[in-house]
Amino acid sequence: MKSAKRLRLLKEHNGREKYYSDNRINIIKGTNNILISAPHGFIHHRKGKRKFADMGTNNLVKLLAQKTNCSVIYTTGVLKYDPNYDKDNLYKKLLVDYIKKNKIKYLIDLHGMKKRINSTIDIGTNNYKNVNNNKEIVSLLIDKLHEQNINQVTVDSHFKSRHNTVSKTANLKAGICSIQIEAGRVYRNYHNKKHFDNYLNALIAFIYNLERIDNMTEKNFTDSYDQVLDIKPSFGYERKLSNIAYNQVGMEIEVSVTYEREKYSFLKTLIKKIKNIVGDNGYFVKDATIKGDYGFEIVLDPLKVEEIYKIYSQLLKVCQFSQGLINISKEYDCGIHLNFNQYDISDKQEAHKKLTSLFIANPKYFEQNIYKQFKFIWDFDEYLQYQHEIGAKYLWVNYLDTKLVEIRNIRSNLTAEELVEIIKQILGAIFYDRENTATQKIEKSLKDLYQEIVEHNYEKIAQALEKDQMLIFVNDNGNLNLIRPSKKIKEYLNQKNSD
């Protein structure tokens, strides 16, 4: 995973609604039954002595919260106590209360350790008491670490998670399975891309499997589907691409699978079909945010519109043939994201205006989602500032540091023809000086534009009226803007009015 993308996800995390916050401890509510903890993510004190933070653990919980929708608790300010050592403290009280009130079933407590001779990761289980003697869960974690080439893994070797630890407290007071993970510095260093991503991917895979344990009717069906799709790591996977033309579009499609034991082979056959449809034009990653028993994301390479049509139309046929077992729909939290090459935009101000007009004129192509919204801001620089403030995750359109224009929230129930139509219109908007004018269907009546400009600029209009100022609507190639007229224009208009 590139550092820029990790940084973007960390910034987006800060915009999530907090369940609890007191400037020293944050709790962010998730959607599954797993809580991730980082009690040593900030400076703390033990027996009156100052202790340094476990570097990188706060970054890990924030990224895991974004990717897996787990609940997280972590420290954000200096504590005069040690959350993992002192018997009774606010951190543990908040953690146990949250577990009980939110039906949490698993706790993953992240820590850092110095380099040890025989391990880089040590899993603390209190001789398996903290996991209610469920050794399979511990084996699952070890397997996921090994899959990411993290092989020096021990259990209860250096940190058994006994006494007053967060993990033991959660098990004793709430009865849930609790695992303490001590990781060497190399795996917690945010800037050590390879090792950090390996550890992060192992935790994501562990969480993905952990939250589905209770729903599995076939123990290894997820692993079987993973093998068919040749699932790539969520972070850190690099794909070499040739030169990309301005009209080649990248695409991400989220797919949900509902598992039925008697249809295991049938589903496996359909997943193989999806793998063949994509072929060499993309790859697959896990997506734990999708509802259903199994979810994955198709990441297509930048392709021409005709190629996207071919792949997507075939994919829809598979979904239809599955009789509801395979879905690309809002009901299952699936969505479609498009990526366009920002390098090739001649004038971002003009392209952004045309893109804004397009979204206003064509709401039928986009999902109305409170988390991913369209913001009516004509000026590109003003919009970019708003994007940085609110976080890219919550907007339909994002101008990314990777030089991509990411357009999210494309309606997932579109036909292949409709999908191609909106892609063509987007190309016609942001590459207006290159695309054939026949593909530019950004048309609105002046009446509609007036209505929108008033609706979205009522504060400016109200302020101007209050100060006895005038505003002029300027129609600039179909894009309506408000301006304050100069003194000379006012005098001219007043004279005309008198005449």
mmCIF file of C-alpha atoms in Angstrom, residues 34-232:
data_model
loop_
_atom_site.group_PDB
_atom_site.id
_atom_site.type_symbol
_atom_site.label_atom_id
_atom_site.label_comp_id
_atom_site.label_asym_id
_atom_site.label_seq_id
_atom_site.Cartn_x
_atom_site.Cartn_y
_atom_site.Cartn_z
ATOM 1 C CA ILE A 34 -14.842 -7.179 16.773
ATOM 2 C CA LEU A 35 -13.091 -4.507 18.861
ATOM 3 C CA ILE A 36 -9.458 -3.516 18.228
ATOM 4 C CA SER A 37 -7.522 -1.863 21.028
ATOM 5 C CA ALA A 38 -4.266 0.109 21.211
ATOM 6 C CA PRO A 39 -3.818 1.098 24.889
ATOM 7 C CA HIS A 40 -0.190 2.126 24.445
ATOM 8 C CA GLY A 41 -0.643 4.224 21.323
ATOM 9 C CA PHE A 42 0.327 7.353 23.258
ATOM 10 C CA ILE A 43 2.668 8.304 26.105
ATOM 11 C CA HIS A 44 1.593 6.846 29.469
ATOM 12 C CA HIS A 45 2.964 6.323 32.989
ATOM 13 C CA ARG A 46 3.722 3.159 34.931
ATOM 14 C CA LYS A 47 4.542 3.373 38.632
ATOM 15 C CA GLY A 48 5.075 7.095 38.198
ATOM 16 C CA LYS A 49 7.591 6.673 35.366
ATOM 17 C CA ARG A 50 6.993 8.006 31.861
ATOM 18 C CA LYS A 51 6.652 5.302 29.181
ATOM 19 C CA PHE A 52 6.966 5.868 25.454
ATOM 20 C CA ALA A 53 4.158 4.918 23.073
ATOM 21 C CA ASP A 54 4.134 1.647 21.119
ATOM 22 C CA MET A 55 5.012 3.205 17.776
ATOM 23 C CA GLY A 56 2.573 2.549 14.950
ATOM 24 C CA THR A 57 -0.227 0.887 16.933
ATOM 25 C CA ASN A 58 -2.529 3.895 16.597
ATOM 26 C CA ASN A 59 -1.949 3.970 12.840
ATOM 27 C CA LEU A 60 -2.779 0.275 12.670
ATOM 28 C CA VAL A 61 -6.112 0.570 14.487
ATOM 29 C CA LYS A 62 -7.160 3.524 12.332
ATOM 30 C CA LEU A 63 -6.372 1.702 9.087
ATOM 31 C CA LEU A 64 -8.066 -1.470 10.308
ATOM 32 C CA ALA A 65 -11.155 0.531 11.230
ATOM 33 C CA GLN A 66 -11.327 1.902 7.679
ATOM 34 C CA LYS A 67 -10.792 -1.400 5.926
ATOM 35 C CA THR A 68 -12.727 -3.825 8.140
ATOM 36 C CA ASN A 69 -15.368 -1.641 9.851
ATOM 37 C CA CYS A 70 -14.253 -2.931 13.258
ATOM 38 C CA SER A 71 -14.827 -0.865 16.380
ATOM 39 C CA VAL A 72 -11.619 0.615 17.776
ATOM 40 C CA ILE A 73 -10.424 2.104 21.056
ATOM 41 C CA TYR A 74 -7.088 3.894 21.376
ATOM 42 C CA THR A 75 -5.360 6.627 23.351
ATOM 43 C CA THR A 76 -4.872 10.129 21.959
ATOM 44 C CA GLY A 77 -3.288 11.993 24.865
ATOM 45 C CA VAL A 78 -0.838 11.562 27.733
ATOM 46 C CA LEU A 79 -2.171 9.274 30.474
ATOM 47 C CA LYS A 80 -1.010 9.375 34.087
ATOM 48 C CA TYR A 81 -1.581 5.626 34.338
ATOM 49 C CA ASP A 82 -0.860 2.491 32.278
ATOM 50 C CA PRO A 83 -4.071 1.150 30.683
ATOM 51 C CA ASN A 84 -2.577 -2.335 30.321
ATOM 52 C CA TYR A 85 -0.864 -2.563 33.723
ATOM 53 C CA ASP A 86 -2.898 -0.739 36.340
ATOM 54 C CA LYS A 87 -5.796 -2.760 37.715
ATOM 55 C CA ASP A 88 -8.665 -0.276 37.599
ATOM 56 C CA ASN A 89 -8.567 2.606 35.112
ATOM 57 C CA LEU A 90 -10.818 4.567 32.775
ATOM 58 C CA TYR A 91 -9.531 2.876 29.605
ATOM 59 C CA LYS A 92 -10.543 -0.604 30.818
ATOM 60 C CA LYS A 93 -13.859 0.641 32.184
ATOM 61 C CA LEU A 94 -14.790 2.236 28.850
ATOM 62 C CA LEU A 95 -13.629 -0.844 26.956
ATOM 63 C CA VAL A 96 -15.651 -3.318 29.043
ATOM 64 C CA ASP A 97 -18.758 -1.096 28.973
ATOM 65 C CA TYR A 98 -18.519 -0.811 25.184
ATOM 66 C CA ILE A 99 -18.117 -4.587 24.789
ATOM 67 C CA LYS A 100 -21.223 -5.285 26.864
ATOM 68 C CA LYS A 101 -23.415 -2.632 25.230
ATOM 69 C CA ASN A 102 -22.427 -3.389 21.627
ATOM 70 C CA LYS A 103 -22.392 -7.211 21.547
ATOM 71 C CA ILE A 104 -18.653 -7.416 20.913
ATOM 72 C CA LYS A 105 -17.461 -11.005 20.684
ATOM 73 C CA TYR A 106 -13.732 -10.671 19.974
ATOM 74 C CA LEU A 107 -10.998 -8.303 21.208
ATOM 75 C CA ILE A 108 -7.670 -7.808 19.434
ATOM 76 C CA ASP A 109 -5.280 -5.837 21.660
ATOM 77 C CA LEU A 110 -2.280 -4.431 19.748
ATOM 78 C CA HIS A 111 1.093 -3.767 21.381
ATOM 79 C CA GLY A 112 4.748 -3.318 20.484
ATOM 80 C CA MET A 113 7.762 -5.251 21.712
ATOM 81 C CA LYS A 114 11.503 -5.069 21.401
ATOM 82 C CA LYS A 115 13.293 -7.539 19.179
ATOM 83 C CA ARG A 116 13.359 -11.045 20.620
ATOM 84 C CA ILE A 117 15.611 -13.948 19.702
ATOM 85 C CA ASN A 118 12.892 -16.399 18.683
ATOM 86 C CA SER A 119 9.986 -14.199 17.611
ATOM 87 C CA THR A 120 8.940 -11.041 15.826
ATOM 88 C CA ILE A 121 5.285 -11.575 16.833
ATOM 89 C CA ASP A 122 4.222 -12.962 20.211
ATOM 90 C CA ILE A 123 0.554 -13.833 20.796
ATOM 91 C CA GLY A 124 -0.606 -13.570 24.392
ATOM 92 C CA THR A 125 -3.476 -15.867 25.420
ATOM 93 C CA ASN A 126 -2.880 -16.550 29.160
ATOM 94 C CA ASN A 127 -2.428 -20.246 28.316
ATOM 95 C CA TYR A 128 -5.523 -19.994 26.071
ATOM 96 C CA LYS A 129 -7.745 -18.923 28.986
ATOM 97 C CA ASN A 130 -8.342 -15.473 27.431
ATOM 98 C CA VAL A 131 -9.680 -17.108 24.254
ATOM 99 C CA ASN A 132 -11.889 -19.514 26.223
ATOM 100 C CA ASN A 133 -9.573 -22.359 25.185
ATOM 101 C CA ASN A 134 -10.413 -21.765 21.503
ATOM 102 C CA LYS A 135 -7.054 -22.765 20.034
ATOM 103 C CA GLU A 136 -8.438 -22.694 16.490
ATOM 104 C CA ILE A 137 -8.695 -18.892 16.613
ATOM 105 C CA VAL A 138 -5.036 -18.617 17.583
ATOM 106 C CA SER A 139 -4.069 -21.069 14.819
ATOM 107 C CA LEU A 140 -6.069 -18.971 12.348
ATOM 108 C CA LEU A 141 -4.096 -15.857 13.318
ATOM 109 C CA ILE A 142 -0.789 -17.712 12.969
ATOM 110 C CA ASP A 143 -1.816 -19.004 9.525
ATOM 111 C CA LYS A 144 -2.647 -15.488 8.333
ATOM 112 C CA LEU A 145 0.703 -14.182 9.616
ATOM 113 C CA HIS A 146 2.551 -17.013 7.859
ATOM 114 C CA GLU A 147 0.705 -16.252 4.611
ATOM 115 C CA GLN A 148 2.280 -12.779 4.747
ATOM 116 C CA ASN A 149 5.780 -14.257 5.298
ATOM 117 C CA ILE A 150 5.783 -13.408 9.014
ATOM 118 C CA ASN A 151 7.196 -16.666 10.300
ATOM 119 C CA GLN A 152 8.805 -15.976 13.692
ATOM 120 C CA VAL A 153 5.531 -16.228 15.605
ATOM 121 C CA THR A 154 5.291 -17.494 19.180
ATOM 122 C CA VAL A 155 2.439 -17.989 21.656
ATOM 123 C CA ASP A 156 2.721 -16.946 25.321
ATOM 124 C CA SER A 157 6.491 -16.836 24.964
ATOM 125 C CA HIS A 158 7.256 -13.296 26.165
ATOM 126 C CA PHE A 159 3.873 -11.744 27.027
ATOM 127 C CA LYS A 160 1.300 -14.195 28.343
ATOM 128 C CA SER A 161 -1.371 -11.500 28.844
ATOM 129 C CA ARG A 162 -1.971 -12.322 32.486
ATOM 130 C CA HIS A 163 -2.471 -10.199 35.619
ATOM 131 C CA ASN A 164 -4.284 -6.900 34.883
ATOM 132 C CA THR A 165 -3.888 -6.744 31.109
ATOM 133 C CA VAL A 166 -6.609 -5.330 28.878
ATOM 134 C CA SER A 167 -7.029 -8.708 27.209
ATOM 135 C CA LYS A 168 -7.474 -10.665 30.460
ATOM 136 C CA THR A 169 -9.806 -7.990 31.871
ATOM 137 C CA ALA A 170 -12.065 -8.173 28.807
ATOM 138 C CA ASN A 171 -12.229 -11.950 29.112
ATOM 139 C CA LEU A 172 -12.926 -11.962 32.844
ATOM 140 C CA LYS A 173 -15.484 -9.156 32.938
ATOM 141 C CA ALA A 174 -17.192 -9.644 29.567
ATOM 142 C CA GLY A 175 -16.462 -13.310 28.784
ATOM 143 C CA ILE A 176 -15.289 -12.653 25.227
ATOM 144 C CA CYS A 177 -12.324 -14.141 23.324
ATOM 145 C CA SER A 178 -9.381 -11.755 23.749
ATOM 146 C CA ILE A 179 -6.009 -11.869 22.023
ATOM 147 C CA GLN A 180 -2.999 -9.713 22.825
ATOM 148 C CA ILE A 181 -0.560 -9.288 19.922
ATOM 149 C CA GLU A 182 2.957 -8.015 20.547
ATOM 150 C CA ALA A 183 4.694 -7.021 17.302
ATOM 151 C CA GLY A 184 8.300 -6.092 16.651
ATOM 152 C CA ARG A 185 9.094 -2.543 15.593
ATOM 153 C CA VAL A 186 9.765 -3.496 11.971
ATOM 154 C CA TYR A 187 6.084 -4.439 11.517
ATOM 155 C CA ARG A 188 4.779 -1.292 13.190
ATOM 156 C CA ASN A 189 6.928 1.215 11.319
ATOM 157 C CA TYR A 190 4.495 3.136 9.116
ATOM 158 C CA HIS A 191 7.286 4.045 6.680
ATOM 159 C CA ASN A 192 8.598 0.485 6.314
ATOM 160 C CA LYS A 193 6.137 -0.252 3.534
ATOM 161 C CA LYS A 194 6.812 -3.959 2.969
ATOM 162 C CA HIS A 195 6.741 -5.183 6.580
ATOM 163 C CA PHE A 196 4.017 -2.781 7.729
ATOM 164 C CA ASP A 197 1.742 -3.859 4.871
ATOM 165 C CA ASN A 198 2.443 -7.540 5.521
ATOM 166 C CA TYR A 199 1.387 -7.178 9.152
ATOM 167 C CA LEU A 200 -1.616 -5.038 8.213
ATOM 168 C CA ASN A 201 -2.779 -7.528 5.567
ATOM 169 C CA ALA A 202 -2.418 -10.438 8.005
ATOM 170 C CA LEU A 203 -4.615 -8.644 10.543
ATOM 171 C CA ILE A 204 -7.191 -7.780 7.868
ATOM 172 C CA ALA A 205 -7.352 -11.407 6.716
ATOM 173 C CA PHE A 206 -7.633 -12.603 10.330
ATOM 174 C CA ILE A 207 -10.473 -10.170 11.064
ATOM 175 C CA TYR A 208 -12.222 -11.012 7.797
ATOM 176 C CA ASN A 209 -12.294 -14.705 8.753
ATOM 177 C CA LEU A 210 -12.967 -14.089 12.443
ATOM 178 C CA GLU A 211 -16.170 -12.124 11.907
ATOM 179 C CA ARG A 212 -17.560 -14.856 9.671
ATOM 180 C CA ILE A 213 -16.804 -17.829 11.928
ATOM 181 C CA ASP A 214 -20.284 -17.841 13.434
ATOM 182 C CA ASN A 215 -21.915 -17.658 9.993
ATOM 183 C CA MET A 216 -19.901 -20.389 8.307
ATOM 184 C CA THR A 217 -21.733 -23.579 7.498
ATOM 185 C CA GLU A 218 -18.807 -24.885 5.456
ATOM 186 C CA LYS A 219 -15.568 -24.354 7.357
ATOM 187 C CA ASN A 220 -13.247 -23.732 4.435
ATOM 188 C CA PHE A 221 -15.546 -22.264 1.805
ATOM 189 C CA THR A 222 -13.997 -18.773 2.016
ATOM 190 C CA ASP A 223 -10.500 -20.174 1.561
ATOM 191 C CA SER A 224 -11.726 -22.191 -1.415
ATOM 192 C CA TYR A 225 -13.214 -19.101 -3.077
ATOM 193 C CA ASP A 226 -10.032 -17.127 -2.315
ATOM 194 C CA GLN A 227 -7.979 -19.717 -4.165
ATOM 195 C CA VAL A 228 -10.249 -19.603 -7.210
ATOM 196 C CA LEU A 229 -10.041 -15.814 -7.450
ATOM 197 C CA ASP A 230 -6.335 -15.693 -6.570
ATOM 198 C CA ILE A 231 -7.061 -12.939 -4.006
ATOM 199 C CA LYS A 232 -4.365 -10.265 -3.816
#
